[in-house]
Amino acid sequence: MAETITTDVAIIGAGPAGLFAVFECGMLKLGAVLIDALGEVGGQCAALYPEKPIYDIPALPAIEAAGLIENLERQIAPFAAPRLLGRLVTAISGACSDFTIGTDQGDLVRAKAIIIAAGAGAFGPNRPPLAGLAAYEASGAVQYYVKRREALRGKRVVIAGGGDSAVDWALALRGIAASIAVVHRRPKFRAAPESAAQLAVAAAQGEIDLVIPYQLHALHGADGTLGSVEVADLDGATRHLDADILLPFFGLATDLGPVATWGLELSLHHVLVTPSTCETSTRGIFAIGDVAEYPGKLKLILQGFSEAAMAAHAIHPIVHPEQALHFEYSTSKGLPGAA
């Protein structure tokens, strides 16, 4: 059902940076609404790798992506921000202090400022050009994301790719999958050096079969049930790998989608912002997280958190031009409205 909402800040994107922006706005007594094209919050953390550990969140030596989202949900709960999920923002009109945002479901959001936290934009997997691929995708024999490691217990798994996702999941599925084969077209992997070293050790110990240098060539099975993956080397010689599941990790195809039509200054698939405020070329519209670009930008979740704080503080005088903002630490001010 379409909704009409009036608020201080419209946050487009409900990944980690967008969720934390709700908190930062709430601490400044700014009302916010979350809008996301996905049907759940969490962005790529929830959609692509919920069980993958993250190691660079301050004070958390390791936390699974789904756990990080759960913690952020608890952190923003006191602010009760409305959510419009499964909605794609199709139009933005108006100007600073008086924006109107429209969605593909007919919702209208009126806000004084906008924060774009859309990650890399709309994303989807780069699919291998294999005959009959759709049938295996439909049955789950070909998967591009691993949501639950336990779903692969006892399965013969073939992983294709040479980046972090391929190497990380090959290592993570040890002791769970019945067998793991990693197909890559060259001996050198693009993954983090430490992970690549661990992969080499696992291969030497017989835990993982490195199928190098080979590329995917064909899928063999019936009615969506996979029996083997055929691979070919650079000379065209082929071999068959017994398989129940194929995990092709060839990266994501990303698209800014409607963001590219909003008149903001762009650099390739990113939105250019002022580093000190994260404001875009349009007054009152801010961008944070992976979608934002400026000199020295690091694509880290923790940097997205910092940008959320900077954007919220820059928005305060837009929403409350008559109020001076006196910076306070959360240890002294507590949560707004808390006893």
Short mmCIF file of C-alpha atoms in Angstrom, two decimals:
data_model
loop_
_atom_site.label_atom_id
_atom_site.label_comp_id
_atom_site.label_asym_id
_atom_site.label_seq_id
_atom_site.Cartn_x
_atom_site.Cartn_y
_atom_site.Cartn_z
CA MET A 1 0.00 0.00 0.00
CA ALA A 2 1.39 3.38 -1.01
CA GLU A 3 2.24 5.72 1.83
CA THR A 4 2.68 9.47 2.25
CA ILE A 5 5.28 10.42 4.85
CA THR A 6 6.59 13.79 6.00
CA THR A 7 9.93 13.72 7.77
CA ASP A 8 13.18 15.61 8.25
CA VAL A 9 15.52 13.27 6.36
CA ALA A 10 14.86 10.65 3.70
CA ILE A 11 17.57 7.98 3.71
CA ILE A 12 17.75 6.08 0.43
CA GLY A 13 19.48 2.77 1.09
CA ALA A 14 19.18 0.55 4.17
CA GLY A 15 22.64 -1.03 4.27
CA PRO A 16 25.01 -0.49 7.21
CA ALA A 17 25.69 3.18 6.39
CA GLY A 18 22.00 3.95 5.89
CA LEU A 19 21.03 2.22 9.13
CA PHE A 20 23.68 4.09 11.10
CA ALA A 21 22.51 7.34 9.50
CA VAL A 22 19.16 6.76 11.25
CA PHE A 23 21.03 6.64 14.56
CA GLU A 24 23.09 9.76 13.87
CA CYS A 25 20.01 11.69 12.76
CA GLY A 26 18.10 10.44 15.78
CA MET A 27 20.82 11.63 18.15
CA LEU A 28 20.35 15.10 16.67
CA LYS A 29 16.57 14.82 17.02
CA LEU A 30 16.09 14.58 13.27
CA GLY A 31 13.29 12.33 12.09
CA ALA A 32 14.17 9.91 9.29
CA VAL A 33 12.59 7.38 6.96
CA LEU A 34 14.43 4.46 5.33
CA ILE A 35 13.79 3.58 1.68
CA ASP A 36 15.33 0.55 -0.02
CA ALA A 37 14.75 -1.42 -3.20
CA LEU A 38 15.38 -4.69 -1.37
CA GLY A 39 12.69 -6.32 0.73
CA GLU A 40 14.86 -6.34 3.87
CA VAL A 41 17.39 -4.05 5.49
CA GLY A 42 21.10 -4.79 5.40
CA GLY A 43 22.03 -4.15 1.77
CA GLN A 44 24.77 -6.40 0.43
CA CYS A 45 25.59 -7.63 3.96
CA ALA A 46 22.17 -9.28 4.21
CA ALA A 47 21.68 -10.18 0.56
CA LEU A 48 25.11 -11.49 -0.41
CA TYR A 49 27.14 -12.72 2.57
CA PRO A 50 25.17 -12.81 5.85
CA GLU A 51 27.39 -15.55 7.34
CA LYS A 52 30.69 -14.05 6.22
CA PRO A 53 32.79 -12.66 9.09
CA ILE A 54 33.81 -8.99 9.09
CA TYR A 55 37.01 -8.15 10.95
CA ASP A 56 37.39 -4.36 10.71
CA ILE A 57 34.49 -3.06 12.81
CA PRO A 58 35.97 -1.23 15.83
CA ALA A 59 35.63 -3.09 19.16
CA LEU A 60 34.32 -6.21 17.38
CA PRO A 61 37.26 -8.50 16.55
CA ALA A 62 34.95 -10.52 14.30
CA ILE A 63 31.25 -10.40 13.53
CA GLU A 64 29.16 -12.05 10.84
CA ALA A 65 27.51 -9.63 8.44
CA ALA A 66 24.03 -10.65 9.58
CA GLY A 67 25.06 -10.06 13.19
CA LEU A 68 26.28 -6.57 12.33
CA ILE A 69 22.91 -5.74 10.79
CA GLU A 70 21.10 -7.14 13.84
CA ASN A 71 23.20 -4.92 16.11
CA LEU A 72 22.50 -1.86 13.98
CA GLU A 73 18.78 -2.69 14.10
CA ARG A 74 18.90 -2.74 17.91
CA GLN A 75 20.86 0.51 17.96
CA ILE A 76 18.31 2.42 15.88
CA ALA A 77 15.20 0.83 17.43
CA PRO A 78 14.62 3.73 19.89
CA PHE A 79 14.11 6.12 16.97
CA ALA A 80 11.34 4.06 15.31
CA ALA A 81 12.15 5.24 11.79
CA PRO A 82 9.46 4.26 9.25
CA ARG A 83 10.61 1.91 6.47
CA LEU A 84 9.60 1.70 2.84
CA LEU A 85 11.19 -1.57 1.71
CA GLY A 86 10.86 -3.19 -1.70
CA ARG A 87 10.55 0.31 -3.13
CA LEU A 88 12.66 1.88 -5.86
CA VAL A 89 13.02 5.66 -5.75
CA THR A 90 11.98 6.85 -9.21
CA ALA A 91 11.80 10.62 -8.81
CA ILE A 92 13.11 13.47 -6.70
CA SER A 93 11.71 16.97 -7.06
CA GLY A 94 11.85 20.22 -5.14
CA ALA A 95 14.83 21.83 -3.48
CA CYS A 96 16.69 21.97 -0.18
CA SER A 97 14.25 22.07 2.77
CA ASP A 98 11.38 20.94 0.53
CA PHE A 99 12.07 17.71 -1.37
CA THR A 100 9.49 15.24 -2.62
CA ILE A 101 10.57 11.67 -3.28
CA GLY A 102 8.42 9.29 -5.33
CA THR A 103 8.72 5.49 -5.49
CA ASP A 104 7.66 2.84 -7.98
CA GLN A 105 4.92 1.82 -5.53
CA GLY A 106 3.35 5.27 -5.53
CA ASP A 107 4.73 6.40 -2.15
CA LEU A 108 5.40 10.09 -1.56
CA VAL A 109 7.97 11.22 0.98
CA ARG A 110 8.41 14.87 1.82
CA ALA A 111 11.74 15.67 3.44
CA LYS A 112 13.95 18.66 4.13
CA ALA A 113 17.13 16.75 3.25
CA ILE A 114 18.11 13.50 1.56
CA ILE A 115 20.91 11.04 2.30
CA ILE A 116 21.78 8.62 -0.48
CA ALA A 117 23.30 5.48 1.04
CA ALA A 118 22.68 3.26 -1.96
CA GLY A 119 25.95 1.30 -1.81
CA ALA A 120 27.13 0.49 -5.32
CA GLY A 121 23.62 0.94 -6.65
CA ALA A 122 21.52 -1.91 -7.96
CA PHE A 123 23.61 -5.05 -8.14
CA GLY A 124 23.49 -8.51 -9.62
CA PRO A 125 25.95 -11.29 -10.40
CA ASN A 126 28.02 -11.56 -13.55
CA ARG A 127 26.73 -14.85 -14.95
CA PRO A 128 28.91 -17.33 -16.85
CA PRO A 129 27.85 -17.90 -20.50
CA LEU A 130 26.84 -21.55 -20.11
CA ALA A 131 24.11 -23.41 -22.00
CA GLY A 132 21.13 -24.38 -19.84
CA LEU A 133 22.23 -22.11 -17.00
CA ALA A 134 18.72 -20.86 -16.15
CA ALA A 135 17.42 -24.33 -15.23
CA TYR A 136 20.27 -24.87 -12.78
CA GLU A 137 19.80 -21.39 -11.31
CA ALA A 138 16.11 -22.13 -10.77
CA SER A 139 16.85 -25.39 -8.95
CA GLY A 140 19.58 -23.86 -6.78
CA ALA A 141 22.32 -25.98 -8.32
CA VAL A 142 24.00 -22.75 -9.45
CA GLN A 143 24.18 -20.09 -6.75
CA TYR A 144 25.90 -16.71 -6.74
CA TYR A 145 25.68 -16.00 -3.01
CA VAL A 146 26.05 -18.22 0.05
CA LYS A 147 23.49 -17.32 2.68
CA ARG A 148 23.81 -20.43 4.85
CA ARG A 149 26.90 -22.61 4.93
CA GLU A 150 24.87 -25.47 6.42
CA ALA A 151 22.80 -25.65 3.23
CA LEU A 152 25.96 -26.90 1.50
CA ARG A 153 26.80 -29.60 4.05
CA GLY A 154 27.70 -32.84 2.35
CA LYS A 155 27.53 -31.29 -1.13
CA ARG A 156 30.14 -31.56 -3.84
CA VAL A 157 30.93 -27.90 -4.47
CA VAL A 158 32.70 -26.34 -7.45
CA ILE A 159 33.75 -22.72 -7.01
CA ALA A 160 34.76 -20.63 -10.02
CA GLY A 161 36.73 -17.38 -9.72
CA GLY A 162 39.95 -16.00 -8.34
CA GLY A 163 38.92 -13.09 -6.13
CA ASP A 164 38.15 -12.72 -2.44
CA SER A 165 34.68 -14.27 -2.60
CA ALA A 166 35.92 -17.43 -4.32
CA VAL A 167 38.87 -17.91 -1.97
CA ASP A 168 37.01 -16.95 1.22
CA TRP A 169 34.15 -19.36 0.56
CA ALA A 170 36.48 -22.17 -0.44
CA LEU A 171 38.15 -21.80 2.95
CA ALA A 172 34.87 -21.34 4.83
CA LEU A 173 33.30 -24.51 3.40
CA ARG A 174 36.09 -26.81 4.59
CA GLY A 175 34.64 -29.44 6.88
CA ILE A 176 31.13 -28.68 5.60
CA ALA A 177 31.13 -29.54 1.88
CA ALA A 178 31.87 -33.13 0.86
CA SER A 179 34.40 -31.83 -1.67
CA ILE A 180 35.59 -28.41 -2.85
CA ALA A 181 37.13 -27.67 -6.24
CA VAL A 182 38.27 -24.16 -7.16
CA VAL A 183 38.43 -23.38 -10.88
CA HIS A 184 40.58 -20.45 -11.95
CA ARG A 185 42.08 -19.48 -15.27
CA ARG A 186 45.52 -18.60 -13.87
CA PRO A 187 47.73 -19.74 -10.96
CA LYS A 188 47.73 -16.34 -9.25
CA PHE A 189 44.65 -15.36 -7.24
CA ARG A 190 43.40 -11.78 -6.78
CA ALA A 191 42.31 -12.41 -3.20
CA ALA A 192 43.99 -10.96 -0.12
CA PRO A 193 47.53 -12.39 0.15
CA GLU A 194 46.87 -14.06 3.52
CA SER A 195 43.73 -15.74 2.18
CA ALA A 196 45.55 -16.91 -0.96
CA ALA A 197 48.29 -18.37 1.24
CA GLN A 198 45.71 -20.23 3.32
CA LEU A 199 44.18 -21.59 0.12
CA ALA A 200 47.56 -22.92 -1.01
CA VAL A 201 48.05 -24.67 2.34
CA ALA A 202 44.54 -26.17 2.19
CA ALA A 203 45.24 -27.45 -1.33
CA ALA A 204 48.56 -28.97 -0.24
CA GLN A 205 46.75 -30.76 2.58
CA GLY A 206 44.16 -32.15 0.18
CA GLU A 207 41.25 -30.15 1.63
CA ILE A 208 40.66 -28.25 -1.63
CA ASP A 209 41.27 -29.23 -5.25
CA LEU A 210 42.78 -26.36 -7.24
CA VAL A 211 41.74 -26.75 -10.89
CA ILE A 212 44.21 -24.42 -12.62
CA PRO A 213 44.41 -23.10 -15.31
CA TYR A 214 40.87 -23.94 -16.36
CA GLN A 215 37.64 -22.12 -17.17
CA LEU A 216 33.99 -23.17 -16.99
CA HIS A 217 32.93 -24.89 -20.19
CA ALA A 218 29.59 -26.68 -19.65
CA LEU A 219 27.12 -28.02 -17.10
CA HIS A 220 25.92 -31.62 -17.15
CA GLY A 221 22.83 -32.99 -15.44
CA ALA A 222 19.08 -33.35 -15.93
CA ASP A 223 15.98 -31.43 -14.87
CA GLY A 224 18.02 -28.85 -12.98
CA THR A 225 19.97 -31.46 -11.01
CA LEU A 226 23.67 -30.95 -11.51
CA GLY A 227 25.93 -33.96 -11.97
CA SER A 228 29.20 -32.47 -13.11
CA VAL A 229 30.87 -29.27 -14.25
CA GLU A 230 32.96 -29.47 -17.40
CA VAL A 231 36.03 -27.23 -17.48
CA ALA A 232 38.51 -26.49 -20.26
CA ASP A 233 42.13 -25.41 -20.19
CA LEU A 234 43.68 -22.80 -22.47
CA ASP A 235 44.37 -25.46 -25.15
CA GLY A 236 40.77 -26.65 -25.17
CA ALA A 237 41.38 -29.89 -23.28
CA THR A 238 38.44 -30.65 -20.97
CA ARG A 239 37.78 -32.53 -17.75
CA HIS A 240 34.68 -33.19 -15.66
CA LEU A 241 34.33 -32.30 -11.98
CA ASP A 242 31.66 -34.13 -9.98
CA ALA A 243 29.37 -31.48 -8.55
CA ASP A 244 26.06 -30.86 -6.81
CA ILE A 245 26.54 -27.08 -6.55
CA LEU A 246 28.36 -24.54 -8.70
CA LEU A 247 29.29 -21.21 -7.12
CA PRO A 248 30.49 -18.78 -9.83
CA PHE A 249 32.10 -15.74 -8.23
CA PHE A 250 32.81 -13.38 -11.11
CA GLY A 251 31.92 -10.14 -9.37
CA LEU A 252 28.84 -7.96 -9.43
CA ALA A 253 27.38 -5.93 -12.24
CA THR A 254 26.40 -2.65 -10.63
CA ASP A 255 24.15 0.12 -11.90
CA LEU A 256 23.32 3.44 -10.27
CA GLY A 257 19.89 3.15 -11.84
CA PRO A 258 17.63 6.20 -11.24
CA VAL A 259 20.36 7.89 -9.14
CA ALA A 260 22.16 8.66 -12.40
CA THR A 261 19.17 10.74 -13.58
CA TRP A 262 18.86 13.00 -10.53
CA GLY A 263 21.22 15.69 -11.83
CA LEU A 264 24.01 15.03 -9.34
CA GLU A 265 27.66 15.35 -10.30
CA LEU A 266 28.95 11.84 -10.95
CA SER A 267 32.26 10.08 -11.45
CA LEU A 268 31.66 6.78 -13.24
CA HIS A 269 29.28 4.88 -10.92
CA HIS A 270 29.77 7.14 -7.92
CA VAL A 271 28.35 10.41 -6.61
CA LEU A 272 30.88 13.17 -5.95
CA VAL A 273 30.59 14.80 -2.53
CA THR A 274 32.30 17.45 -0.40
CA PRO A 275 34.51 15.44 2.01
CA SER A 276 33.75 17.51 5.11
CA THR A 277 29.95 17.27 4.83
CA CYS A 278 29.22 14.54 2.24
CA GLU A 279 26.95 17.00 0.45
CA THR A 280 26.53 16.41 -3.28
CA SER A 281 26.46 19.04 -6.00
CA THR A 282 22.77 19.59 -5.14
CA ARG A 283 22.16 21.53 -1.94
CA GLY A 284 20.40 19.39 0.64
CA ILE A 285 21.25 16.03 -0.93
CA PHE A 286 24.05 14.04 0.68
CA ALA A 287 25.72 10.73 -0.22
CA ILE A 288 27.49 8.30 2.09
CA GLY A 289 28.96 4.81 1.92
CA ASP A 290 30.21 3.09 -1.21
CA VAL A 291 28.20 5.33 -3.55
CA ALA A 292 30.04 8.47 -2.37
CA GLU A 293 33.33 9.52 -3.93
CA TYR A 294 35.97 12.09 -2.94
CA PRO A 295 39.80 12.23 -2.79
CA GLY A 296 41.15 9.70 -0.31
CA LYS A 297 37.87 7.76 -0.09
CA LEU A 298 38.18 4.27 1.40
CA LYS A 299 35.43 1.76 0.72
CA LEU A 300 35.11 0.54 4.28
CA ILE A 301 31.96 0.11 6.35
CA LEU A 302 33.56 2.12 9.14
CA GLN A 303 34.13 5.04 6.77
CA GLY A 304 30.46 4.90 5.83
CA PHE A 305 29.63 5.18 9.53
CA SER A 306 31.81 8.29 9.82
CA GLU A 307 30.19 9.81 6.74
CA ALA A 308 26.75 9.21 8.26
CA ALA A 309 27.75 11.29 11.27
CA MET A 310 29.17 14.10 9.12
CA ALA A 311 26.08 14.21 6.92
CA ALA A 312 23.69 14.28 9.89
CA HIS A 313 25.55 17.20 11.47
CA ALA A 314 25.56 19.08 8.15
CA ILE A 315 21.80 18.49 7.82
CA HIS A 316 20.92 19.82 11.28
CA PRO A 317 21.10 23.54 10.29
CA ILE A 318 18.95 22.77 7.24
CA VAL A 319 16.19 21.27 9.37
CA HIS A 320 16.66 23.60 12.37
CA PRO A 321 18.17 26.84 11.00
CA GLU A 322 17.19 28.73 14.15
CA GLN A 323 18.98 26.35 16.52
CA ALA A 324 22.69 26.35 17.25
CA LEU A 325 24.06 22.82 17.37
CA HIS A 326 26.32 22.25 20.36
CA PHE A 327 28.29 19.07 19.89
CA GLU A 328 27.91 16.58 22.73
CA TYR A 329 29.25 13.08 23.28
CA SER A 330 26.70 10.30 23.53
CA THR A 331 28.07 9.42 26.99
CA SER A 332 26.86 12.77 28.30
CA LYS A 333 23.68 13.34 26.30
CA GLY A 334 22.29 9.80 26.19
CA LEU A 335 19.54 8.82 23.78
CA PRO A 336 16.91 11.48 23.03
CA GLY A 337 13.75 10.68 24.94
CA ALA A 338 15.45 8.08 27.14
CA ALA A 339 14.78 8.19 30.85
#
